[in-house]
Short mmCIF file of C-alpha atoms in Angstrom, two decimals:
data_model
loop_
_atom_site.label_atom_id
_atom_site.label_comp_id
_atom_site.label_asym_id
_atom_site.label_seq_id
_atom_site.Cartn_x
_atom_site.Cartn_y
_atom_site.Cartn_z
CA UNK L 1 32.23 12.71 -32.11
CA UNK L 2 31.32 8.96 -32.59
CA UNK L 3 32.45 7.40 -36.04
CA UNK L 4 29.54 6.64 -37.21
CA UNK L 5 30.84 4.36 -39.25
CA UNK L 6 32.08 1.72 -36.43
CA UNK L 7 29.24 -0.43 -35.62
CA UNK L 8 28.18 -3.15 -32.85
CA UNK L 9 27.41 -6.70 -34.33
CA UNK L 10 23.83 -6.15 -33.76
CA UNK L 11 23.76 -3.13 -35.93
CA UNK L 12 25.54 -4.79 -38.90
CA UNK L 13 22.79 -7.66 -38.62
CA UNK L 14 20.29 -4.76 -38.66
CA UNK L 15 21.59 -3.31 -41.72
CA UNK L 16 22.14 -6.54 -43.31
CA UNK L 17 18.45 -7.49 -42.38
CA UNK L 18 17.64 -4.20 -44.19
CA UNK L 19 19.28 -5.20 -47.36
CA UNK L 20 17.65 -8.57 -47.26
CA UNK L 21 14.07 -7.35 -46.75
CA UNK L 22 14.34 -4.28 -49.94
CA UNK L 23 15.81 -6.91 -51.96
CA UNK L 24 13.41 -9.92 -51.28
CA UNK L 25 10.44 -7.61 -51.97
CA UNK L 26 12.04 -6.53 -54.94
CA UNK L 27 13.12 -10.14 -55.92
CA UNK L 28 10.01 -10.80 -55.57
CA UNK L 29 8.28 -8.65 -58.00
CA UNK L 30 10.96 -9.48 -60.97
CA UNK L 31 9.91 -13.37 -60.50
CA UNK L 32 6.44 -12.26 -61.15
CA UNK L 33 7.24 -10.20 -63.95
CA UNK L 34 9.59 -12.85 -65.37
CA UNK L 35 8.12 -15.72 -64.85
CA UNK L 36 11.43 -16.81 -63.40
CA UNK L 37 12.50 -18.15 -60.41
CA UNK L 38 14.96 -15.76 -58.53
CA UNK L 39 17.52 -16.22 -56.14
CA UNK L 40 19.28 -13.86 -53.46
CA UNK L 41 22.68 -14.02 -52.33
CA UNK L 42 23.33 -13.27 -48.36
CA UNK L 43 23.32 -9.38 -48.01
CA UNK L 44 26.38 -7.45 -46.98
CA UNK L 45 26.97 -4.36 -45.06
CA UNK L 46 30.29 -2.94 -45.11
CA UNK L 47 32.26 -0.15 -45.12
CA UNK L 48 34.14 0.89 -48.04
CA UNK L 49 36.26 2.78 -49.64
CA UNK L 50 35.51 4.54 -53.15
CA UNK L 51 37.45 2.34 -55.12
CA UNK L 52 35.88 -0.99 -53.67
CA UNK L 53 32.42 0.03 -54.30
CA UNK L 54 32.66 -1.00 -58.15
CA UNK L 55 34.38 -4.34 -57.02
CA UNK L 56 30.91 -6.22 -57.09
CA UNK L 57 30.03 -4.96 -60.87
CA UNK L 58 32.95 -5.57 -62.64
CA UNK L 59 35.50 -2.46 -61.99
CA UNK L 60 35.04 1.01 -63.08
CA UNK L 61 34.69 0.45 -66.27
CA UNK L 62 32.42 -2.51 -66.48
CA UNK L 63 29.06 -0.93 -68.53
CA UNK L 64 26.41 -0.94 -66.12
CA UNK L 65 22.50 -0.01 -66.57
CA UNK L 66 21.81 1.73 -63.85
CA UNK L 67 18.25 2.98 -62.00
CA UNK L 68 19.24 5.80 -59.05
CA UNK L 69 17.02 7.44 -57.00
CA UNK L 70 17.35 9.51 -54.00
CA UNK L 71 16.03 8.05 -50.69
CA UNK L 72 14.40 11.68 -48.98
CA UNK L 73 12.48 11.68 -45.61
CA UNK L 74 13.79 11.00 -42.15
CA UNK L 75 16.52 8.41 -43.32
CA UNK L 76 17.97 10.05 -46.16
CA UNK L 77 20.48 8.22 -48.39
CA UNK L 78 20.99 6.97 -52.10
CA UNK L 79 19.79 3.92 -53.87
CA UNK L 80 20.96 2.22 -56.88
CA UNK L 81 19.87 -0.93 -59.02
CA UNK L 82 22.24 -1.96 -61.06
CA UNK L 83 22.32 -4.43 -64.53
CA UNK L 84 25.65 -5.46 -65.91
CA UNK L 85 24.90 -4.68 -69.92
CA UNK L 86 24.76 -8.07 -70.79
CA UNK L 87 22.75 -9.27 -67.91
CA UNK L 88 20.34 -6.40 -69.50
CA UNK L 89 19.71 -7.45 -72.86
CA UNK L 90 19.15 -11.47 -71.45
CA UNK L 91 16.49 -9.87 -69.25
CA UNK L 92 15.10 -8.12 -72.15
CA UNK L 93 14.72 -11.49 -73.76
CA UNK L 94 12.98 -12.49 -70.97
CA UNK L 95 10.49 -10.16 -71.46
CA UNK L 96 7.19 -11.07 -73.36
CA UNK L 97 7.49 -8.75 -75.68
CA UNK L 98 7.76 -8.10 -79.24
CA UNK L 99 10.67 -10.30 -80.97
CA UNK L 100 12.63 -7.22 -81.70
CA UNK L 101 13.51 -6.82 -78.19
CA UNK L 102 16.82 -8.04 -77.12
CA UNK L 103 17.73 -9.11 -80.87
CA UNK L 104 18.39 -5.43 -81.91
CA UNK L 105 21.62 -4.07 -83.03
CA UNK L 106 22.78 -2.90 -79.48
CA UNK L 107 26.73 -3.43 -80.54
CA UNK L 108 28.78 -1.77 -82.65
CA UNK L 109 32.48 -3.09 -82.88
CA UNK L 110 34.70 -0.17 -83.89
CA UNK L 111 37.82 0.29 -84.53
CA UNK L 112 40.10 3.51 -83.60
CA UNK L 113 43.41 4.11 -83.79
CA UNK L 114 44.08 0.12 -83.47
CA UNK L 115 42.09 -0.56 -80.90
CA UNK L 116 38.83 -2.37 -80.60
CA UNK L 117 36.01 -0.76 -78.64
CA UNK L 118 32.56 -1.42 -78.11
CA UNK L 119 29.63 1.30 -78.14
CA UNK L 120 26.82 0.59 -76.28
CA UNK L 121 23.12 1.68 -76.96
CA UNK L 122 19.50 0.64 -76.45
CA UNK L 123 16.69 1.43 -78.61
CA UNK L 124 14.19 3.97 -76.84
CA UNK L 125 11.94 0.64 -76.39
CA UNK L 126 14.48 -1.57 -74.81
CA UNK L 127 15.69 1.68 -72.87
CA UNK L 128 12.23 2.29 -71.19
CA UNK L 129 11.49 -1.08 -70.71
CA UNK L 130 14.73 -1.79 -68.22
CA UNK L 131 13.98 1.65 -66.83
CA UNK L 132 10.55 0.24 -65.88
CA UNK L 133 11.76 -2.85 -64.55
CA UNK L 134 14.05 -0.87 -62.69
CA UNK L 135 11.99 1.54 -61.47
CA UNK L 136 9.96 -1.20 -59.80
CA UNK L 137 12.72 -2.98 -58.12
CA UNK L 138 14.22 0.44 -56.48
CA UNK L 139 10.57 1.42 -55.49
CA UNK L 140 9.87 -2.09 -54.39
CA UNK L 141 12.78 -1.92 -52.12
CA UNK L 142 12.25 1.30 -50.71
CA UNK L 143 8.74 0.43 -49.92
CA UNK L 144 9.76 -2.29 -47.70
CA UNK L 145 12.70 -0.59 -46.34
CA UNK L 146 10.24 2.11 -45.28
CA UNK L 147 7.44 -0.56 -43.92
CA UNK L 148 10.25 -2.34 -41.91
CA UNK L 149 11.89 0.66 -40.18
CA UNK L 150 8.36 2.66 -40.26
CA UNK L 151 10.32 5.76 -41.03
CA UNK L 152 8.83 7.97 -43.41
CA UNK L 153 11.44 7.12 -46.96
CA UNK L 154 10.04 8.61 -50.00
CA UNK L 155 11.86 7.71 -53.22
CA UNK L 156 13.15 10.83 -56.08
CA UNK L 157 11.82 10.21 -59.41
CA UNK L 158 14.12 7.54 -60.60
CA UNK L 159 16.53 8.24 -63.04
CA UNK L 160 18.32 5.65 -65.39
CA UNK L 161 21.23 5.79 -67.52
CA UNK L 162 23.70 3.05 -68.96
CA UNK L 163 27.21 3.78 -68.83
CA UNK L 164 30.50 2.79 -66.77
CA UNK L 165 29.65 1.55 -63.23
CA UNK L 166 32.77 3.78 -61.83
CA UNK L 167 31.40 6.86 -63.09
CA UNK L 168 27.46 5.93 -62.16
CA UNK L 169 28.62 5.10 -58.47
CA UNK L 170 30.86 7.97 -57.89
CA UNK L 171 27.55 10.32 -58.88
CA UNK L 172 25.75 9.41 -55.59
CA UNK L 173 28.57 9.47 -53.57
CA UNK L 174 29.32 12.83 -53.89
CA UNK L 175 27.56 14.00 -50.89
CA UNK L 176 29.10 11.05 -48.44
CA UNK L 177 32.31 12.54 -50.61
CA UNK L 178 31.79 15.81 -48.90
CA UNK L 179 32.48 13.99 -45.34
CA UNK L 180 34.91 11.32 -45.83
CA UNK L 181 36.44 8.58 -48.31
CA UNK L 182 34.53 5.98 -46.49
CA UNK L 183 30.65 4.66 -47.52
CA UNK L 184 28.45 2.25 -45.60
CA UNK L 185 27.32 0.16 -48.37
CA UNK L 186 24.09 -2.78 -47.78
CA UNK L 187 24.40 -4.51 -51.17
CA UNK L 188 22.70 -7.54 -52.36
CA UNK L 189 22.80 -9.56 -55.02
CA UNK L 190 20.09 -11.92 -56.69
CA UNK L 191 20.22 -14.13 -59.56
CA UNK L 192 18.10 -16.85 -61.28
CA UNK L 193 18.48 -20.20 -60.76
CA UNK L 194 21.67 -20.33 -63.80
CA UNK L 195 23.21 -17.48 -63.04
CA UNK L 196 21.92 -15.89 -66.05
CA UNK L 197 20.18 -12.59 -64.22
CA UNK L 198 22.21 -10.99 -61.83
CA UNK L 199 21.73 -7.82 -60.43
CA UNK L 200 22.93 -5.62 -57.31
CA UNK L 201 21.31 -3.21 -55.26
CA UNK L 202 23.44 -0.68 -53.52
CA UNK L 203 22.21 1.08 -50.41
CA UNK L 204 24.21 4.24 -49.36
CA UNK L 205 22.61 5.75 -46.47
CA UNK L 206 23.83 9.02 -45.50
CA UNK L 207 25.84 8.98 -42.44
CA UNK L 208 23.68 11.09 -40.47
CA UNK L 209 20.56 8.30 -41.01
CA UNK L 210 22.47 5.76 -39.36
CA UNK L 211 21.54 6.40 -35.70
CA UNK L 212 17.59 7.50 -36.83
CA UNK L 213 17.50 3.79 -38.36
CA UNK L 214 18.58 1.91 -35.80
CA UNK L 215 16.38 3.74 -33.19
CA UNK L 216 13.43 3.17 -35.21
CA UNK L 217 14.51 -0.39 -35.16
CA UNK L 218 14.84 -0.13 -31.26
CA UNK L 219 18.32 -0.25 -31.21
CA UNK L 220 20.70 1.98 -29.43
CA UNK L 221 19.97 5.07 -27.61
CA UNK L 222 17.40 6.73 -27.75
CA UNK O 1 46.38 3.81 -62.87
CA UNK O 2 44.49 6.76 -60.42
CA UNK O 3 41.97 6.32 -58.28
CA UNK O 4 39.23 8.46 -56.98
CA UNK O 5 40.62 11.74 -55.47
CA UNK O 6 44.47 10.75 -56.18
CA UNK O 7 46.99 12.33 -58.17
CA UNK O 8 50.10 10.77 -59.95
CA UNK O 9 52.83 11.95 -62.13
CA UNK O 10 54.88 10.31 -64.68
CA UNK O 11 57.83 11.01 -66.90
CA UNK O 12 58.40 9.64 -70.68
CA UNK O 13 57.91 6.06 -71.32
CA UNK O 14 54.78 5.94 -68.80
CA UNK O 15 50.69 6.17 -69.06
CA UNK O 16 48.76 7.44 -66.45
CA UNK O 17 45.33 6.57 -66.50
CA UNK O 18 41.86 6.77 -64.71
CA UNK O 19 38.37 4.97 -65.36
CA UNK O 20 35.06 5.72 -64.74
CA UNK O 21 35.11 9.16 -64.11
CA UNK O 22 31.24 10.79 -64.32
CA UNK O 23 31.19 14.04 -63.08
CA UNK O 24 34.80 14.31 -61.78
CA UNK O 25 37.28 15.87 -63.61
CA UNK O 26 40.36 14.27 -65.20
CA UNK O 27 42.60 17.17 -65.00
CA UNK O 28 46.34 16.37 -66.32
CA UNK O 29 49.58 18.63 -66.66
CA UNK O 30 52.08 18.26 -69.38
CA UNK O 31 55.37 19.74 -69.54
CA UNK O 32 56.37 19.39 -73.41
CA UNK O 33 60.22 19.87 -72.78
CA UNK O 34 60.74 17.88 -69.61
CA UNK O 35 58.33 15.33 -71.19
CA UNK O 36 56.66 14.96 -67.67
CA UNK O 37 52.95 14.62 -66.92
CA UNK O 38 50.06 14.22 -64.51
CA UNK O 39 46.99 13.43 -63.53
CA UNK O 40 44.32 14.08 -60.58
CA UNK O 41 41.17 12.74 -60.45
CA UNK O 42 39.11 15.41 -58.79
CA UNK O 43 35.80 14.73 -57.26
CA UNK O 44 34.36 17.60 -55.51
CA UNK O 45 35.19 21.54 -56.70
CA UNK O 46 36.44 22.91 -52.94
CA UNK O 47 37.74 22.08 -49.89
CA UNK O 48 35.56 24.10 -48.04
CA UNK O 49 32.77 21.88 -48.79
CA UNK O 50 34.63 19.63 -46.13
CA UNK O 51 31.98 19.12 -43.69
CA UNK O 52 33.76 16.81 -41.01
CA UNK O 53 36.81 18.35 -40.13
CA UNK O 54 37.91 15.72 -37.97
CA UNK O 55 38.42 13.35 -40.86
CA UNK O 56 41.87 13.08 -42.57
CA UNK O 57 41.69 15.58 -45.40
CA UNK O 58 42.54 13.77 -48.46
CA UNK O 59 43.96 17.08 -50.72
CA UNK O 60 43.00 15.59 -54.11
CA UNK O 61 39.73 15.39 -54.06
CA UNK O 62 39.16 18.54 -54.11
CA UNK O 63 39.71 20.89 -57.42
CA UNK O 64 41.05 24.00 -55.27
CA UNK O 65 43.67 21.58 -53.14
CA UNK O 66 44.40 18.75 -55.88
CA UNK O 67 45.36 20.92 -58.85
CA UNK O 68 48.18 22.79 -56.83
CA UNK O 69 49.08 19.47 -55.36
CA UNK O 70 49.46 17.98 -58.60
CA UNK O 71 51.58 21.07 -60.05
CA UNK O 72 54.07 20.69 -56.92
CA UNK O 73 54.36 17.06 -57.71
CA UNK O 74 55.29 17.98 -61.19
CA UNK O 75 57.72 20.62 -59.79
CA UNK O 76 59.13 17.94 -57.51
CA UNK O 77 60.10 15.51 -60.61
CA UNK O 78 61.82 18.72 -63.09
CA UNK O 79 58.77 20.21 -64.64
CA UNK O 80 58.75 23.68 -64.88
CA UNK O 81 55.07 25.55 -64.62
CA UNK O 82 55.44 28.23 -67.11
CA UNK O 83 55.85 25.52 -69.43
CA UNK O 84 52.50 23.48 -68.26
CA UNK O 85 49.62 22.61 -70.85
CA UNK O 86 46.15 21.39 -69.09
CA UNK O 87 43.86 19.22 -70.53
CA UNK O 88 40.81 18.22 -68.83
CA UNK O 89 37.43 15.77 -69.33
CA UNK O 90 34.68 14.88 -67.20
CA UNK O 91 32.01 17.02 -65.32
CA UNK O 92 29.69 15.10 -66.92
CA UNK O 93 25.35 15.17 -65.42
CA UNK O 94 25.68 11.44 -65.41
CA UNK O 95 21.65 11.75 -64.36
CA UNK O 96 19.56 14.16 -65.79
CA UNK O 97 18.55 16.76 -62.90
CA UNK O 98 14.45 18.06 -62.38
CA UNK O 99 13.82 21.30 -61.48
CA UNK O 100 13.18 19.90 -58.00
CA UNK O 101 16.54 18.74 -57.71
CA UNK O 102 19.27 20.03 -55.02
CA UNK O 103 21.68 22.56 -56.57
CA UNK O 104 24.20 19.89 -55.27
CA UNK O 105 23.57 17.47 -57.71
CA UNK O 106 25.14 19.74 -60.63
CA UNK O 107 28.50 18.80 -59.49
CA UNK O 108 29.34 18.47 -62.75
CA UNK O 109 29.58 21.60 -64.10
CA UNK O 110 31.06 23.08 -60.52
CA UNK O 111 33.63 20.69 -61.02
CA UNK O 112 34.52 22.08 -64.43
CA UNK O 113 34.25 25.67 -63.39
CA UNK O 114 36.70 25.24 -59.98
CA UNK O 115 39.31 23.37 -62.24
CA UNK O 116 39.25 26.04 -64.51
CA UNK O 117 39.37 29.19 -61.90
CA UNK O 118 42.67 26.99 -60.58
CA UNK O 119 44.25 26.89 -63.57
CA UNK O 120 43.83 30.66 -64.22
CA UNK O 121 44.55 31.57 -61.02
CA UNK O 122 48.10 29.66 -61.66
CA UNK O 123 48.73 31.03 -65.24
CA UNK O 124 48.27 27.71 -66.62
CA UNK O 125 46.50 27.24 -70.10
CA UNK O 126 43.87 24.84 -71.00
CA UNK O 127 44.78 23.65 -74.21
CA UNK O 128 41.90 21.03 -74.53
CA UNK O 129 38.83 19.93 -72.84
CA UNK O 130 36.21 17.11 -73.33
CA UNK O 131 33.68 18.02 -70.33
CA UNK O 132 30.37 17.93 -69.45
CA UNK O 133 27.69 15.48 -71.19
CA UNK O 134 25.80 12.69 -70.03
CA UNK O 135 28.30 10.42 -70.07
CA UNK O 136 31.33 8.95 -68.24
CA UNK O 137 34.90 8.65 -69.49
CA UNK O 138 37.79 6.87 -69.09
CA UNK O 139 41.37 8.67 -69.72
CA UNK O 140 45.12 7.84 -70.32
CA UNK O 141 47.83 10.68 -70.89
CA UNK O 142 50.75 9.50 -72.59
CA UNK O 143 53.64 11.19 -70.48
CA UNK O 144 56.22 11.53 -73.75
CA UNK O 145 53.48 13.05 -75.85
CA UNK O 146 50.64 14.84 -73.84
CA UNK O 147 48.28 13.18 -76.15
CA UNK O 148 44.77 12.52 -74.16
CA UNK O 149 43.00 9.56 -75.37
CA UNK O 150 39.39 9.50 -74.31
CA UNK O 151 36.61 6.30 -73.99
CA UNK O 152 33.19 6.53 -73.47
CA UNK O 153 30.80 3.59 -73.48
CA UNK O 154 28.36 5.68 -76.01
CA UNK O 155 31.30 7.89 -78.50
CA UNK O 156 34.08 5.29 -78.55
CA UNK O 157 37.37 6.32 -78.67
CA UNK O 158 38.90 10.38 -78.97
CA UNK O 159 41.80 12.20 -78.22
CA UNK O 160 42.73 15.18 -77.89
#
C-alpha cells in the first residue's frame, strides 16, 4: 500500500491551492463583516506529527476559541477555525455592537496554591457572536473548497468551544489517530493589516480523501 | 513533559507533566514507598481500533497497550505494583455531540472506561479521578508526593 501521505510537488501545490481558495473566500467575508481590510499569509500543506499541529497557535496550552465542524460527503475530513483568546475579544471590539461587548469582565486573575492563573469566559452574547463569525468562515471555506474540487462536501453543524488549543486539536484527530501519528494539515493564516486579527484554519482531510481530491482536480490516476 | 500517546516515569525530585489533554486520559502511577511515578497520555481506548497495520504501532496511545507499558516502566525503575495508586483526568466531550453524531466521537468517555477496565484487570486502585466535562486539562504529578495538580482554562487550578 501507497503512503498516502508522500506526495508529488504538484499535489502539495494542489492542496496548498485548496487552502488558499477556503481561506480567501472566508477572508473575504470577515472584511465585509468588519469593515477591515484582511490579509492572508501563503498556505501550507504539510505533514505532521501530533505535537506540531499546536505549533502555529501558541502550544498546547495556548487558549484558543475554536469553531469545528466535520467535512462529510465524498472527501471526508475535519475543519477547524481557530481564534487565539485575545485575538477574540479585539474582534469582538470590532464588532458594531453594543459597547458592552469586548469590555466585559472576561478575566479573572486567581490565585491558588501560589500560583497565578487565568480563567477564561465569555458572556452568552460575546460567546454566540464569535460562534457566528465562526460559523461563517468554516462554512465559507467549505463552500469554496466544495465549488473548486466539485465534490459533493457538506459541513456538520458547527460546534464551538474555547479552551486549550492542544486539547481542541487532538479532538478531531482522533480518527486520523486510529491510523497513524502522522496528519496532512492545509493551514492558513490571515491577519489585518497590524497584525491585530489573526486567525488559522486547519484542514485535516482524512487520509482516504486524498486520492478522491486530487482526481477531481484531474490529477493522478484515475 | 509528555506528549501525545507517550509515557514517562520519574523518581523523587521530578514533575512529569502533560498539556492540553481533551478527551485523552492522563493516567499516572504512584508508588508511595519507592517514591516513583508515571504518566501516559492515552489517546484512543484499544489497540484494536488500529486500522493500518502496516504503520509502526506506537503502544501508548492506546489505553489497553499504554497502561501496562507504563506499569513495566515503573517495574523497570524499583516500583513495585501491589503498591501502585492511579489517578486519572481527562475524557473530556471537548464538543458537544447531536444525536446525529458518530458513536466515535464519544471518545471521551471510552477513554475513561478502557483506562479503568486496565486498571482492574491489573489490581490497581484508582484513588482519584477528574474526568469527563467539557473541558481540557493540563496535569503535573509530583513524583515524591503523588499529588495531581490539575488546570483548566474555565476551573483554574485543583489537585487531587
Amino acid at each position: 500500500m501507497k503512503d498516502p501521505y508522500t506526495f508529488q510537488e504538484i499535489e502539495i501545490d494542489v492542496l496548498r491551492e485548496i487552502g488558499n481558495i477556503g481561506a480567501a473566500h472566508a477572508a473575504t467575508s470577515l472584511s465585509t463583516l468588519l469593515g477591515v481590510r484582511i490579509d492572508m499569509e501563503v498556505p501550507r500543506a504539510n505533514v505532521v506529527g501530533f505535537e506540531e499541529i499546536t505549533n502555529q497557535v501558541g502550544g498546547p496550552e495556548a487558549v484558543v476559541v475554536a469553531v469545528f465542524l466535520q467535512v462529510v460527503g465524498e472527501a471526508p475530513g475535519n475543519l477547524f477555525f481557530l481564534l487565539e483568546f485575545d485575538v477574540a475579544i479585539k474582534l469582538l471590539r470590532h464588532l458594531p455592537l453594543s459597547e458592552e461587548i469586548g469590555s466585559a469582565p472576561m478575566r479573572e486573575t486567581t490565585i491558588q496554591n501560589g500560583t497565578i492563573t487565568r480563567i477564561v469566559s465569555l458572556s452568552d452574547l460575546e460567546r454566540s457572536a464569535i460562534s457566528e463569525i465562526g460559523n461563517i468562515m468554516a462554512g465559507s471555506y467549505l463552500a469554496s473548497l466544495a465549488d473548486f474540487t466539485k465534490l459533493h462536501l457538506e459541513p456538520t453543524t458547527p460546534m464551538f468551544t474555547v479552551d486549550m488549543a492542544g486539547a481542541i486539536l487532538a479532538y478531531g484527530l482522533i480518527q486520523i489517530g486510529n491510523m497513524g501519528d502522522q496528519a496532512l494539515l492545509i493551514e492558513t493564516s490571515f491577519f489585518d493589516g497590524d497584525e491585530a486579527i489573526k486567525g488559522h484554519f486547519f484542514f485535516i482531510p482524512e487520509p482516504e480523501s486524498l486520492p478522491i481530491i486530487f482526481r477531481s482536480l484531474g490529477i493522478g490516476s484515475a | 513533559m509528555v506528549g501525545i500517546a507517550e509515557l514517562r516515569v520519574a523518581a523523587l525530585g521530578y514533575r512529569i507533566r502533560t498539556s492540553g489533554l481533551g478527551s485523552c486520559i492522563g493516567l499516572t502511577l504512584f508508588d508511595p514507598i519507592a517514591r516513583i511515578a508515571g504518566l501516559v497520555h492515552v489517546m484512543l481506548p484499544t489497540i484494536v481500533d488500529m486500522v493500518r497495520a502496516s504503520e509502526p504501532i506506537n503502544r501508548a496511545k492506546y489505553a489497553d497497550t499504554g497502561v501496562p507499558d507504563l506499569i513495566e516502566a515503573m517495574k523497570k525503575l524499583g516500583a513495585k505494583q501491589a503498591r501502585f495508586e492511579a489517578k486519572m483526568a481527562g475524557g473530556a466531550q471537548m464538543f458537544a455531540v447531536g444525536k446525529n453524531q458518530p458513536e466515535r466521537l464519544r471518545i471521551g468517555e471510552r477513554n475513561i472506561e478502557a483506562c479503568k477496565k486496565v486498571l482492574r484487570e491489573q489490581h490497581i486502585r484508582l484513588i482519584a479521578e477528574d474526568t469527563g466535562g467539557i473541558y481540557g486539562r493540563t496535569i503535573e504529578i509530583d513524583a515524591g508526593t503523588g499529588r495531581l495538580m490539575i488546570r483548566s482554562v474555565s476551573h483554574g487550578i485543583k489537585e487531587i
